[in-house]
PDB file of C-alpha atoms in Angstrom:
ATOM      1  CA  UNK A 321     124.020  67.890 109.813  1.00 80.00           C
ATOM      2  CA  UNK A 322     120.661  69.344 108.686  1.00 91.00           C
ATOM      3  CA  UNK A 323     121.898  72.221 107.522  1.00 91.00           C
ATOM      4  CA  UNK A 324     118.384  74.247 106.980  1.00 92.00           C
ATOM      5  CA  UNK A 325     117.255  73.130 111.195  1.00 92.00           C
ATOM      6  CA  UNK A 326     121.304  74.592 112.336  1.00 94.00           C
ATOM      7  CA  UNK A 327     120.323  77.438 110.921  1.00 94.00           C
ATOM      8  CA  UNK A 328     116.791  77.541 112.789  1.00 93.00           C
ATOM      9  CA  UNK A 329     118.417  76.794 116.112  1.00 94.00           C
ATOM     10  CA  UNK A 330     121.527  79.700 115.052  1.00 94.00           C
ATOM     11  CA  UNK A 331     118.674  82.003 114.324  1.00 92.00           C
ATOM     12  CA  UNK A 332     116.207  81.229 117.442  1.00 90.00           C
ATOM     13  CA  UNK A 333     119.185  81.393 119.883  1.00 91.00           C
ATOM     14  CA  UNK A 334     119.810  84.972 119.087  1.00 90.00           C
ATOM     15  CA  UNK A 335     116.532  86.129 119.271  1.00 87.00           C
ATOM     16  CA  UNK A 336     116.065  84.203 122.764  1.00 87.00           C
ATOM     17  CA  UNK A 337     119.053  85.920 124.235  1.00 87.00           C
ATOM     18  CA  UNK A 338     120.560  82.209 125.724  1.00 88.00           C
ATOM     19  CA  UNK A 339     121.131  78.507 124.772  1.00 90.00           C
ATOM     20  CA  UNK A 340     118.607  78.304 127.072  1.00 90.00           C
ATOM     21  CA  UNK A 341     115.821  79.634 126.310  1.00 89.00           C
ATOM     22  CA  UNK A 342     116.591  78.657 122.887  1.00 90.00           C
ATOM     23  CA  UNK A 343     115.566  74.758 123.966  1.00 92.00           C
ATOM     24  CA  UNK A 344     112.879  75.697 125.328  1.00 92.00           C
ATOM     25  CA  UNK A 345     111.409  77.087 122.566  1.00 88.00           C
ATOM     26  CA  UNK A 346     112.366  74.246 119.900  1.00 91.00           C
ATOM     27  CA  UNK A 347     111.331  71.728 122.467  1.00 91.00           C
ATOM     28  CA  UNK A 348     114.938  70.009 122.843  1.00 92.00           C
ATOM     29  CA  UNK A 349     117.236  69.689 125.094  1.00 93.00           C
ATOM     30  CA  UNK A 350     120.092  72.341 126.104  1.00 92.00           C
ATOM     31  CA  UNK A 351     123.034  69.574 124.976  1.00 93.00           C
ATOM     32  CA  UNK A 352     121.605  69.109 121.613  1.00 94.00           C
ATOM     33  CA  UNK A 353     121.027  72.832 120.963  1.00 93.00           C
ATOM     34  CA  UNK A 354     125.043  72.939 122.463  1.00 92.00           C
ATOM     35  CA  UNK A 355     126.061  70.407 119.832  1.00 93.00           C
ATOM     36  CA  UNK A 356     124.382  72.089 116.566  1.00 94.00           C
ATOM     37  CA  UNK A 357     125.489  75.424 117.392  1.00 94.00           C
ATOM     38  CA  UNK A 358     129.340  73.676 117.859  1.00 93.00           C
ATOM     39  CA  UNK A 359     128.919  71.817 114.764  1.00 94.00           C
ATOM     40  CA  UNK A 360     127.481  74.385 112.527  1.00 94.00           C
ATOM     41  CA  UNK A 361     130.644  76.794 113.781  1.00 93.00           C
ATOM     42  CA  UNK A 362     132.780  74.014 113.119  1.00 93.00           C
ATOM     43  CA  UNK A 363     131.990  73.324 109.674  1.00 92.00           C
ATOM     44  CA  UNK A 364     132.223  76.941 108.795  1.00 93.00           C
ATOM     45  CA  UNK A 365     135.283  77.831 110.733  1.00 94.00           C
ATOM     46  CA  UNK A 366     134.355  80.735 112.469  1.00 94.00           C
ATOM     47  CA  UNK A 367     133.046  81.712 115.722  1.00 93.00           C
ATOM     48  CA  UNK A 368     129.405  82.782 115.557  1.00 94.00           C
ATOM     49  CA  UNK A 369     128.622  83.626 119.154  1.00 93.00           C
ATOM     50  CA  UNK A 370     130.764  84.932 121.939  1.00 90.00           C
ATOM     51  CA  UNK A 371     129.395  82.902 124.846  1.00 81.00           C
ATOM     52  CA  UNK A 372     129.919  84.189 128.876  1.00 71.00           C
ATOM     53  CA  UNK A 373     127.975  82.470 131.635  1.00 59.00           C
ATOM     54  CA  UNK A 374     125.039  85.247 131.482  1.00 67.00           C
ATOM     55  CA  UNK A 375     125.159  86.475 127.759  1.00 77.00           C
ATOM     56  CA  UNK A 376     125.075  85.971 124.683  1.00 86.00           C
ATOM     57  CA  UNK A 377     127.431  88.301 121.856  1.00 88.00           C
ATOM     58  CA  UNK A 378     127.061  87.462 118.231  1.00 91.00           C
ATOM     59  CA  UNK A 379     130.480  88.011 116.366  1.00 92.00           C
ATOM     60  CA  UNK A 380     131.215  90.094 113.298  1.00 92.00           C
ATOM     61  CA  UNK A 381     131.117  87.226 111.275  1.00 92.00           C
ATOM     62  CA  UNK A 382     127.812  85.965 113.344  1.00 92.00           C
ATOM     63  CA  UNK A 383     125.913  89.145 112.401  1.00 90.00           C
ATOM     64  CA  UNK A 384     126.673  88.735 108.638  1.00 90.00           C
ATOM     65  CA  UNK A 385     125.925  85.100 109.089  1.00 93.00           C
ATOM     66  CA  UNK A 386     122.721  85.809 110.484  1.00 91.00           C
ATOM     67  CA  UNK A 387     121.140  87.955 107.627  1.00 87.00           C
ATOM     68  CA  UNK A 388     122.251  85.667 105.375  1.00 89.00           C
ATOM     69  CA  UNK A 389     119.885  82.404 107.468  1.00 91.00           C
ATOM     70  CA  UNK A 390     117.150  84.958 108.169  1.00 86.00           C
ATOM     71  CA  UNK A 391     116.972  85.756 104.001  1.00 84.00           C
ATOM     72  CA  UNK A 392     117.175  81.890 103.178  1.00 88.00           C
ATOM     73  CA  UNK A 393     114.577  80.288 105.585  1.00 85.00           C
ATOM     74  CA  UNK A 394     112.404  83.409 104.476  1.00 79.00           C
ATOM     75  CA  UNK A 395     112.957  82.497 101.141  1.00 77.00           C
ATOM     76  CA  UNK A 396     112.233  78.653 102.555  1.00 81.00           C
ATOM     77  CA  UNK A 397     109.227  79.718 103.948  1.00 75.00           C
ATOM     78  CA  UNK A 398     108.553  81.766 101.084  1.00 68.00           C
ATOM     79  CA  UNK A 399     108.408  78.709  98.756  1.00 72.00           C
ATOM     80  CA  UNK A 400     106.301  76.849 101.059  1.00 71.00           C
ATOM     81  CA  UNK A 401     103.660  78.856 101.643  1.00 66.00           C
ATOM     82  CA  UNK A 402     103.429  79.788  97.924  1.00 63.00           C
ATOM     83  CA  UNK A 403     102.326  76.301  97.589  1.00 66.00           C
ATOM     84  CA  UNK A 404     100.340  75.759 100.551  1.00 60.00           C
ATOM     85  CA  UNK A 405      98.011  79.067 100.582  1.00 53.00           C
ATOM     86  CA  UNK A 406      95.727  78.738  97.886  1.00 55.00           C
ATOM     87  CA  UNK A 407      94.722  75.289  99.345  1.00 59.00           C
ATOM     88  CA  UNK A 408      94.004  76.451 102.857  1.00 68.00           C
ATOM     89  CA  UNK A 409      91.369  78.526 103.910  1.00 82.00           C
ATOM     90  CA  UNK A 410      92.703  81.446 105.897  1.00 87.00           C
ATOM     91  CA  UNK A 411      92.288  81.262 109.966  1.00 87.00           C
ATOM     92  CA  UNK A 412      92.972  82.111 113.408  1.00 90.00           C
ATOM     93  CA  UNK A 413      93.770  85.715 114.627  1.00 92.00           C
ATOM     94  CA  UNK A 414      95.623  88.241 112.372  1.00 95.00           C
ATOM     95  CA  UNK A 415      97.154  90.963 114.349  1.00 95.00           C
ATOM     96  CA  UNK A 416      97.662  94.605 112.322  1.00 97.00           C
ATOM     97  CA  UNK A 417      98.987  97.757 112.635  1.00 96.00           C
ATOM     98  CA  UNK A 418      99.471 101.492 111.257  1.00 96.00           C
ATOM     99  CA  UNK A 419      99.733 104.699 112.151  1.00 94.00           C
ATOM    100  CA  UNK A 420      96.143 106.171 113.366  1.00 93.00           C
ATOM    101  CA  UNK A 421      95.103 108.279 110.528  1.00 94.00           C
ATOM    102  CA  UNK A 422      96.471 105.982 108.021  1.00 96.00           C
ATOM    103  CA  UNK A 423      95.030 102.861 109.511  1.00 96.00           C
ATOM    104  CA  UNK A 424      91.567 104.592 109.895  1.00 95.00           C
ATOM    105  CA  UNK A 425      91.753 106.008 106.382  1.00 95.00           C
ATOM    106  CA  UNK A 426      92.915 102.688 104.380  1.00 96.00           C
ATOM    107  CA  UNK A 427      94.019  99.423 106.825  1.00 97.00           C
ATOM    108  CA  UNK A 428      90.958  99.259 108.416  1.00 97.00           C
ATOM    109  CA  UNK A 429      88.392  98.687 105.177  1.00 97.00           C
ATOM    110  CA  UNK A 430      90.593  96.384 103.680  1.00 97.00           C
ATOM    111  CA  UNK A 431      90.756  94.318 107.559  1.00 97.00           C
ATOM    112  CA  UNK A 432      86.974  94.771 107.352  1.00 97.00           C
ATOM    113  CA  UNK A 433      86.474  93.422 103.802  1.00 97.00           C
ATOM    114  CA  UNK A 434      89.108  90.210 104.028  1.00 96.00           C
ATOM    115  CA  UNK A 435      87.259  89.879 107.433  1.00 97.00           C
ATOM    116  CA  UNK A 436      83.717  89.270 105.492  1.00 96.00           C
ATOM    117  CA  UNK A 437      85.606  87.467 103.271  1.00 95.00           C
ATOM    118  CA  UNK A 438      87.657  85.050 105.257  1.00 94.00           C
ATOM    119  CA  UNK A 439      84.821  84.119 107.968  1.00 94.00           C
ATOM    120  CA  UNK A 440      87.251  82.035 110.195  1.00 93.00           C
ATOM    121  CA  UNK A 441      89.272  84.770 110.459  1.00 95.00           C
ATOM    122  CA  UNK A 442      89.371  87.534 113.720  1.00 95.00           C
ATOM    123  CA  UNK A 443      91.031  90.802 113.271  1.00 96.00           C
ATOM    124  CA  UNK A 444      92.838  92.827 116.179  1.00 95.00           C
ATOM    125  CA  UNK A 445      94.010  96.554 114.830  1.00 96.00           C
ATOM    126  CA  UNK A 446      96.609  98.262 116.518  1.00 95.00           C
ATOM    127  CA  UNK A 447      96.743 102.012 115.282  1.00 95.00           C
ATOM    128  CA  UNK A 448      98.932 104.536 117.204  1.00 92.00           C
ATOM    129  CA  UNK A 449     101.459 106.944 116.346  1.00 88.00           C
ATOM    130  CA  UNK A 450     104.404 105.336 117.529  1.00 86.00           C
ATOM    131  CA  UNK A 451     106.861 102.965 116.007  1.00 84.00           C
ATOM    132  CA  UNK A 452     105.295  99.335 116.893  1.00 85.00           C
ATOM    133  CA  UNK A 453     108.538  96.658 117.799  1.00 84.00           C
ATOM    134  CA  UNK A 454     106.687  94.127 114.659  1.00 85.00           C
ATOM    135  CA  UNK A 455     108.364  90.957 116.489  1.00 78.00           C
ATOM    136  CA  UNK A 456     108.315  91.678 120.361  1.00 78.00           C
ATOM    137  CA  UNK A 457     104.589  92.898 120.146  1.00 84.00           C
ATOM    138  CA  UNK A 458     103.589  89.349 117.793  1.00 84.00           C
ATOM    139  CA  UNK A 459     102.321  91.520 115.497  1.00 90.00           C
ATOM    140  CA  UNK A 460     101.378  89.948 112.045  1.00 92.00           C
ATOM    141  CA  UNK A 461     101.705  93.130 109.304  1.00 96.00           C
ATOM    142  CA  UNK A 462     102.537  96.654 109.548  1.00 96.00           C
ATOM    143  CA  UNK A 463     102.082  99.653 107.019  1.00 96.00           C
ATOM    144  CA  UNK A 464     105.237 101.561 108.098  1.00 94.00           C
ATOM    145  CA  UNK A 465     105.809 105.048 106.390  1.00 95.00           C
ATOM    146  CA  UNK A 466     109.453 106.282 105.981  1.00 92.00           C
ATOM    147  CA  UNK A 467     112.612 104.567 105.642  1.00 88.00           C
ATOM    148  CA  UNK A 468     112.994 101.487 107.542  1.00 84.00           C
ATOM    149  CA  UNK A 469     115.638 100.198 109.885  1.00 78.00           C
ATOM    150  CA  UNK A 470     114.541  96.593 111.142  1.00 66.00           C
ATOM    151  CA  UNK A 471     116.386  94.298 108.491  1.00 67.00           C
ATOM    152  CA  UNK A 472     114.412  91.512 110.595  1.00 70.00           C
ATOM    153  CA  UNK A 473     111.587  92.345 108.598  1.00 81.00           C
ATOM    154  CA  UNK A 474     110.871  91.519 105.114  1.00 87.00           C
ATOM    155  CA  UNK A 475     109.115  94.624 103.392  1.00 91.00           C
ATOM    156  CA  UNK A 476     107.337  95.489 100.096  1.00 93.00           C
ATOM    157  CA  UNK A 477     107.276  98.743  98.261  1.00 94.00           C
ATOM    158  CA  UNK A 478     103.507 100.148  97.877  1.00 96.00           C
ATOM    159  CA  UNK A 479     104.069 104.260  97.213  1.00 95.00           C
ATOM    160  CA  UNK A 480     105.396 107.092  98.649  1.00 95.00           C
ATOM    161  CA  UNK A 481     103.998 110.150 100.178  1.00 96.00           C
ATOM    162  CA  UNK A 482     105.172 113.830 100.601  1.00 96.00           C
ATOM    163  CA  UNK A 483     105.857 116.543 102.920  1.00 96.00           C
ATOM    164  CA  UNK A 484     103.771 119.069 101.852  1.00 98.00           C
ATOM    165  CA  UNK A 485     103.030 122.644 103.382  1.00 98.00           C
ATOM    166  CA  UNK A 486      99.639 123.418 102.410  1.00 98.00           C
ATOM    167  CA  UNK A 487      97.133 126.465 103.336  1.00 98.00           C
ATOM    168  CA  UNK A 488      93.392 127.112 103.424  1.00 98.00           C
ATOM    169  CA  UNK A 489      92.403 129.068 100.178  1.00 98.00           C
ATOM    170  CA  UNK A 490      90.929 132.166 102.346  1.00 97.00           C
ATOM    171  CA  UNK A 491      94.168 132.146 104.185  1.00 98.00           C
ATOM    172  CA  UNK A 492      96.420 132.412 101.385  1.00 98.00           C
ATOM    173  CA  UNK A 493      94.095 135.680  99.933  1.00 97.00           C
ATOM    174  CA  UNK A 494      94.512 137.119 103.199  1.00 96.00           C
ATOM    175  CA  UNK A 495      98.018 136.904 103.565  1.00 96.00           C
ATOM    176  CA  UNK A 496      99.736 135.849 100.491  1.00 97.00           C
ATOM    177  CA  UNK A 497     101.137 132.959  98.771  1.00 97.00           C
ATOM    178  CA  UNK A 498     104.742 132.031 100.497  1.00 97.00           C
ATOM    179  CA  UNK A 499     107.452 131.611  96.922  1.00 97.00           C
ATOM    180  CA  UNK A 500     110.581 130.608  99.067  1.00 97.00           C
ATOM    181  CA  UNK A 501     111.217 129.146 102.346  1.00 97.00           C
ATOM    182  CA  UNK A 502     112.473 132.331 103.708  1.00 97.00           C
ATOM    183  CA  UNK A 503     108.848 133.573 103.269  1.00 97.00           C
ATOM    184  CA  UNK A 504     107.208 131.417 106.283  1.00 97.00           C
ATOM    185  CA  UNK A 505     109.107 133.073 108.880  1.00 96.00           C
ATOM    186  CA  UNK A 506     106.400 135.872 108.012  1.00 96.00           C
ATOM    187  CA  UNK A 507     103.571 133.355 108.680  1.00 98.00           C
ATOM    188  CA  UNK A 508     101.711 131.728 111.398  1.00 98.00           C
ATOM    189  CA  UNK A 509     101.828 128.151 111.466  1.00 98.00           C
ATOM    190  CA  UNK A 510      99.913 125.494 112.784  1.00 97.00           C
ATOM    191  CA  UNK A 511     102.598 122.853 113.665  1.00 97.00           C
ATOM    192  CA  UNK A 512     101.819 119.192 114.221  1.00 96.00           C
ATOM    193  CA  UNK A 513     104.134 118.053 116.800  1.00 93.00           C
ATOM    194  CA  UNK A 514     103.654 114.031 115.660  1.00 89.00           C
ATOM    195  CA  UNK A 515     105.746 115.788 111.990  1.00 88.00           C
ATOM    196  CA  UNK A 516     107.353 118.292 113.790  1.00 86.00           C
ATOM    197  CA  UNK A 517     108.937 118.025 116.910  1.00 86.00           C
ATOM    198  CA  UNK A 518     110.889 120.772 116.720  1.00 87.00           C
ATOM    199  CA  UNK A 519     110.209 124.556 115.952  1.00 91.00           C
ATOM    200  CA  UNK A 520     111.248 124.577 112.261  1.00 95.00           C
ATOM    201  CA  UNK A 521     110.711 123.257 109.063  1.00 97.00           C
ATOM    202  CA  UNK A 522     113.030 121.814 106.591  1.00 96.00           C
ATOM    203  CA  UNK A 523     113.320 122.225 102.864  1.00 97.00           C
ATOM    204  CA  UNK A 524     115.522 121.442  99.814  1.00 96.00           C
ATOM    205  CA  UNK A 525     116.997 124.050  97.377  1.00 93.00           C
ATOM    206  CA  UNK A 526     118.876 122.268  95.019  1.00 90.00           C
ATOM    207  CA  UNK A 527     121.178 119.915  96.979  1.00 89.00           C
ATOM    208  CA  UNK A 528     120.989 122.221  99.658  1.00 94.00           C
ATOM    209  CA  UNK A 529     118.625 121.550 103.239  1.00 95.00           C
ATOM    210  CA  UNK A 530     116.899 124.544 104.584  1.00 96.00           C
ATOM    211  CA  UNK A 531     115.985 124.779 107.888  1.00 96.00           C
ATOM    212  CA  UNK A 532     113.395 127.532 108.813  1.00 97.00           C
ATOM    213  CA  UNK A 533     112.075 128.632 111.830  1.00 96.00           C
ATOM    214  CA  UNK A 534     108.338 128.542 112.621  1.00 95.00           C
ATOM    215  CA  UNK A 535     106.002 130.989 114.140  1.00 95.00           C
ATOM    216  CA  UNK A 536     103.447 128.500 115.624  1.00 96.00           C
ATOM    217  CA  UNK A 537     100.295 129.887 116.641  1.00 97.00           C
ATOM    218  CA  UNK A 538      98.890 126.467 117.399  1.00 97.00           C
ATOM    219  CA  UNK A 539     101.166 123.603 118.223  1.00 96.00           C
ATOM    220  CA  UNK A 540      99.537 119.889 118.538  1.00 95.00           C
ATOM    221  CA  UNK A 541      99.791 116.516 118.765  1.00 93.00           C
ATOM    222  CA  UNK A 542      96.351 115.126 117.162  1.00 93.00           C
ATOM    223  CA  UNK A 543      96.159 114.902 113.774  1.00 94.00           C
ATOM    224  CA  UNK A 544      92.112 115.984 113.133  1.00 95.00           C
ATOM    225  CA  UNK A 545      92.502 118.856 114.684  1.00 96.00           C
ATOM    226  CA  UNK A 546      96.065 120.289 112.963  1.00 97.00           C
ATOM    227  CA  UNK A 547      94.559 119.489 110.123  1.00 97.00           C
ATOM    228  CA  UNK A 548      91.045 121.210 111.167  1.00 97.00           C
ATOM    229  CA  UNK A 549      92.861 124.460 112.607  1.00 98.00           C
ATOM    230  CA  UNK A 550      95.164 125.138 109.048  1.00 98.00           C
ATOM    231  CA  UNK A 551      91.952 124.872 106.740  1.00 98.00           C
ATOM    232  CA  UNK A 552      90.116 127.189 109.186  1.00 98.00           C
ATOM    233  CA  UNK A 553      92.666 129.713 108.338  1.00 97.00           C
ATOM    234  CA  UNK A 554      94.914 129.595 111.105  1.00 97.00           C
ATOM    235  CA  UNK A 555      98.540 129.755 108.932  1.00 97.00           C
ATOM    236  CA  UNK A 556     100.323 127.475 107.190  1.00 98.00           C
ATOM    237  CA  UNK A 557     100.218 123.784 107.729  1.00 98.00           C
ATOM    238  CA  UNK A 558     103.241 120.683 107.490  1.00 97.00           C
ATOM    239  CA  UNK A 559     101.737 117.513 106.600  1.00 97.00           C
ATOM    240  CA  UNK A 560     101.878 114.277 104.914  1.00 97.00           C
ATOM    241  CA  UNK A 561     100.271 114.305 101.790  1.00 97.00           C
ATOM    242  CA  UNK A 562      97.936 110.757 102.436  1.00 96.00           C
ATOM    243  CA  UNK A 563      96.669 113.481 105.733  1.00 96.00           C
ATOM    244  CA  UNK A 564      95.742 116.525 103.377  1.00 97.00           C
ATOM    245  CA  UNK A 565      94.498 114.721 100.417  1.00 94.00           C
ATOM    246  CA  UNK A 566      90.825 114.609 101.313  1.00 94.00           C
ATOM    247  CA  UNK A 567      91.072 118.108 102.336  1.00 97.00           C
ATOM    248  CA  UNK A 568      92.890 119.051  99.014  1.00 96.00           C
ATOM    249  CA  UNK A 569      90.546 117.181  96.695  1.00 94.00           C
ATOM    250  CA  UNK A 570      87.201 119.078  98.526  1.00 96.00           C
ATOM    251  CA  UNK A 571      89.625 122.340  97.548  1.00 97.00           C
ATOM    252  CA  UNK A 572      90.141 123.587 101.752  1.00 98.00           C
ATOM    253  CA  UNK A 573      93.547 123.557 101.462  1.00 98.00           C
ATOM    254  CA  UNK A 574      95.893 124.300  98.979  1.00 98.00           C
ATOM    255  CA  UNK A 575      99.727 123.247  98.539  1.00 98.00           C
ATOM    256  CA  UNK A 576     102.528 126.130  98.582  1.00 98.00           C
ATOM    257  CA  UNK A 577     106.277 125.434  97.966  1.00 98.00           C
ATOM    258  CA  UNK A 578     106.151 122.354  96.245  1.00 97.00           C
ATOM    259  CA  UNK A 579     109.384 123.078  94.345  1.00 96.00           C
ATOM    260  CA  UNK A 580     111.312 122.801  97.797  1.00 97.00           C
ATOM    261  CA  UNK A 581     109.563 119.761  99.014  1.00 97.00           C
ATOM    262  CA  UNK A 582     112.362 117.313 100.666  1.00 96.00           C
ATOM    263  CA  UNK A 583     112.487 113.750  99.508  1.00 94.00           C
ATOM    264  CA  UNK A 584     109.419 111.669  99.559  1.00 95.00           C
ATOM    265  CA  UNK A 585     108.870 109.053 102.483  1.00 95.00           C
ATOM    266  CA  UNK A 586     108.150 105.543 101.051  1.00 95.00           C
ATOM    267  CA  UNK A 587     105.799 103.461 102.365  1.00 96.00           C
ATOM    268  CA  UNK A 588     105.771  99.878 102.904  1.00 95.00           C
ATOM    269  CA  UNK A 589     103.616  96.668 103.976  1.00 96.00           C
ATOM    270  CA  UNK A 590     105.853  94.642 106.273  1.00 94.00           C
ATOM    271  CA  UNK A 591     106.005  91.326 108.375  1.00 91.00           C
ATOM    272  CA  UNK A 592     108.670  89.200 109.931  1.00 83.00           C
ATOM    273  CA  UNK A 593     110.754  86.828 108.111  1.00 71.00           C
ATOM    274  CA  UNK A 594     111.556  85.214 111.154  1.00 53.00           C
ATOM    275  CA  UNK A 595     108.181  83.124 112.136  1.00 52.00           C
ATOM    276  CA  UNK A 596     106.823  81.104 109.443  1.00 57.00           C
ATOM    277  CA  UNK A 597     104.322  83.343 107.365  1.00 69.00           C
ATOM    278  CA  UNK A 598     100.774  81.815 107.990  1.00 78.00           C
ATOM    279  CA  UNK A 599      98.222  81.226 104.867  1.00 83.00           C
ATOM    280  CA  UNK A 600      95.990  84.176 106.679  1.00 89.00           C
ATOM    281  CA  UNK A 601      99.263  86.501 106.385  1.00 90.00           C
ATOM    282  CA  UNK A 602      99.857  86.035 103.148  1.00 89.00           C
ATOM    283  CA  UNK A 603      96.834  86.159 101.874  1.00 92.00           C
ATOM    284  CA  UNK A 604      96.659  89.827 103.721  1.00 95.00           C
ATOM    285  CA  UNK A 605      99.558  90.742 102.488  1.00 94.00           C
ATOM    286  CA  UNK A 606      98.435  90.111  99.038  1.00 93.00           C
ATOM    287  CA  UNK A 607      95.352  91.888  99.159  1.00 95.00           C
ATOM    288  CA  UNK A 608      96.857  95.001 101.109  1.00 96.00           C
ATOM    289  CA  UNK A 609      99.849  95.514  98.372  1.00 96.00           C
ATOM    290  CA  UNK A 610      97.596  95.056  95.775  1.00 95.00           C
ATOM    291  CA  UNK A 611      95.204  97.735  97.263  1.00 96.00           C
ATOM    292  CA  UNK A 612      97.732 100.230  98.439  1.00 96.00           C
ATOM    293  CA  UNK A 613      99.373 100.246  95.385  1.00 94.00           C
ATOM    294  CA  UNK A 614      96.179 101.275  93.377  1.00 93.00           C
ATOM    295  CA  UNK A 615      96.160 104.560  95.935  1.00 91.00           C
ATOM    296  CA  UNK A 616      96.987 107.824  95.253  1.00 84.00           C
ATOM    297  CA  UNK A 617      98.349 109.447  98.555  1.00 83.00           C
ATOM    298  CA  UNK A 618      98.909 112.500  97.019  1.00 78.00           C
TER     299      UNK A 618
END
């Protein structure tokens, strides 16, 4: 048995859902897709799938078994590409996403650049504020920011970003500096729903989470215009600190409570380990750790 392809059928069943549909997409026939699955169970002793005449139920054992193929043809494909890449030009379509501000503020020069660099290749970018499913939407790399869940995704480490409450300069002369948490319940805020969904705001004391309540005199879900409405002097602002930066560096806004900031949010380039990675997604890849990695989001 071709240990390496029983894996790639083990692997492609579950994500079809059926034996099935399974075939169909290797371009073999049901019994033979029957017969690997049988023999790969039978040569390591356990049951991998629990089979009824609709569904398809992967086992304890199946669900270890299957991080375990999804890491090594990865690292197959890995290994592969390594050594095909730098012989191919890159080509075809290459499908990205990221959050809206982030994508407009750093995904989409470096698309534009490997663009005018790689001719044959055609970008599509895909930037909204929601969590994008990677594999179900055939989407080639993401830039995700905070901590990740999808173990069907393999994902590299480019920085981190904060949580950062932050006022406009004038604001802060006006109506004070905030020293503790406690304080903002005696300020207006300006609350970004797409942070905040709730009505409060969380901090860390010491090992201990605060939770405080917000007065929000303007509540929204666009980014520009939170971020336009705290350094006009509306109150005090939540943010990510990759959103405030440019704000902070031309001196509109200034950070408050930075002692009590809660853990940073790390961010990461990511793509499926589950489809072979083409020469035009590696070579992305490449070029958008390297780049990401030389940023400051602070």
């Amino acid at each position: 048995m071709n240990k390496l392809a029983a894996m790639a059928t083990f692997v492609r069943i579950v994500e079809k859902g059926s034996l099935t549909a399974a075939a169909a997409a290797l371009d073999t026939s049901l019994p033979s897709v029957v017969r690997t699955l049988a023999a790969l169970e039978g040569e390591l002793g356990v049951r991998l799938l629990n089979r009824t005449t609709r569904r398809i139920h992967l086992t304890d054992d199946g669900a270890h078994y299957l991080e375990r193929c999804r890491a090594i043809l990865a690292a197959v494909q890995e290994t592969e590409a390594a050594f095909t890449a730098g012989r191919a030009e890159p080509h075809g379509r290459l499908t990205v996403t990221a959050s809206v501000l982030f994508g407009r503020r750093y995904i989409a020069p470096l698309v534009n650049e490997f663009v005018r660099q790689h001719p044959k290749v055609s970008a599509e970018l895909l930037f909204v504020d929601r969590l994008v499913n990677v594999v179900e939407e055939g989407i080639d790399v993401a830039v995700r920011i905070g901590h990740l869940r999808d173990s069907s995704l393999i994902a590299v480490p480019v920085g981190k970003v904060r949580r950062v409450v932050c006022a406009s300069p004038d604001y802060l002369r006006r109506r004070g500096t905030p020293r503790v948490p406690e304080d903002v319940r005696a300020h207006p805020c300006v609350r970004h729903t797409g942070l905040a969904p709730r009505s409060d705001w969380q901090f860390r004391a010491g090992r201990r989470t605060v939770t405080v309540p917000l007065n929000a005199v303007i509540s929204c879900s666009d980014i520009d215009s939170s971020l336009q409405a705290c350094a006009a002097g509306h109150g005090l602002g939540l943010f990510l600190s990759y959103q405030t930066a440019p704000y902070r560096n031309a001196k509109r806004l200034r950070y408050v409570l930075e002692e009590f900031e809660t853990e940073p949010l790390p961010v990461h380039v990511v793509y499926p380990h589950s489809r072979l990675v083409t020469g035009k997604v590696r070579a992305f890849v490449d070029e958008c750790v390297g780049a990401l990695r030389r940023e400051c989001f602070d």
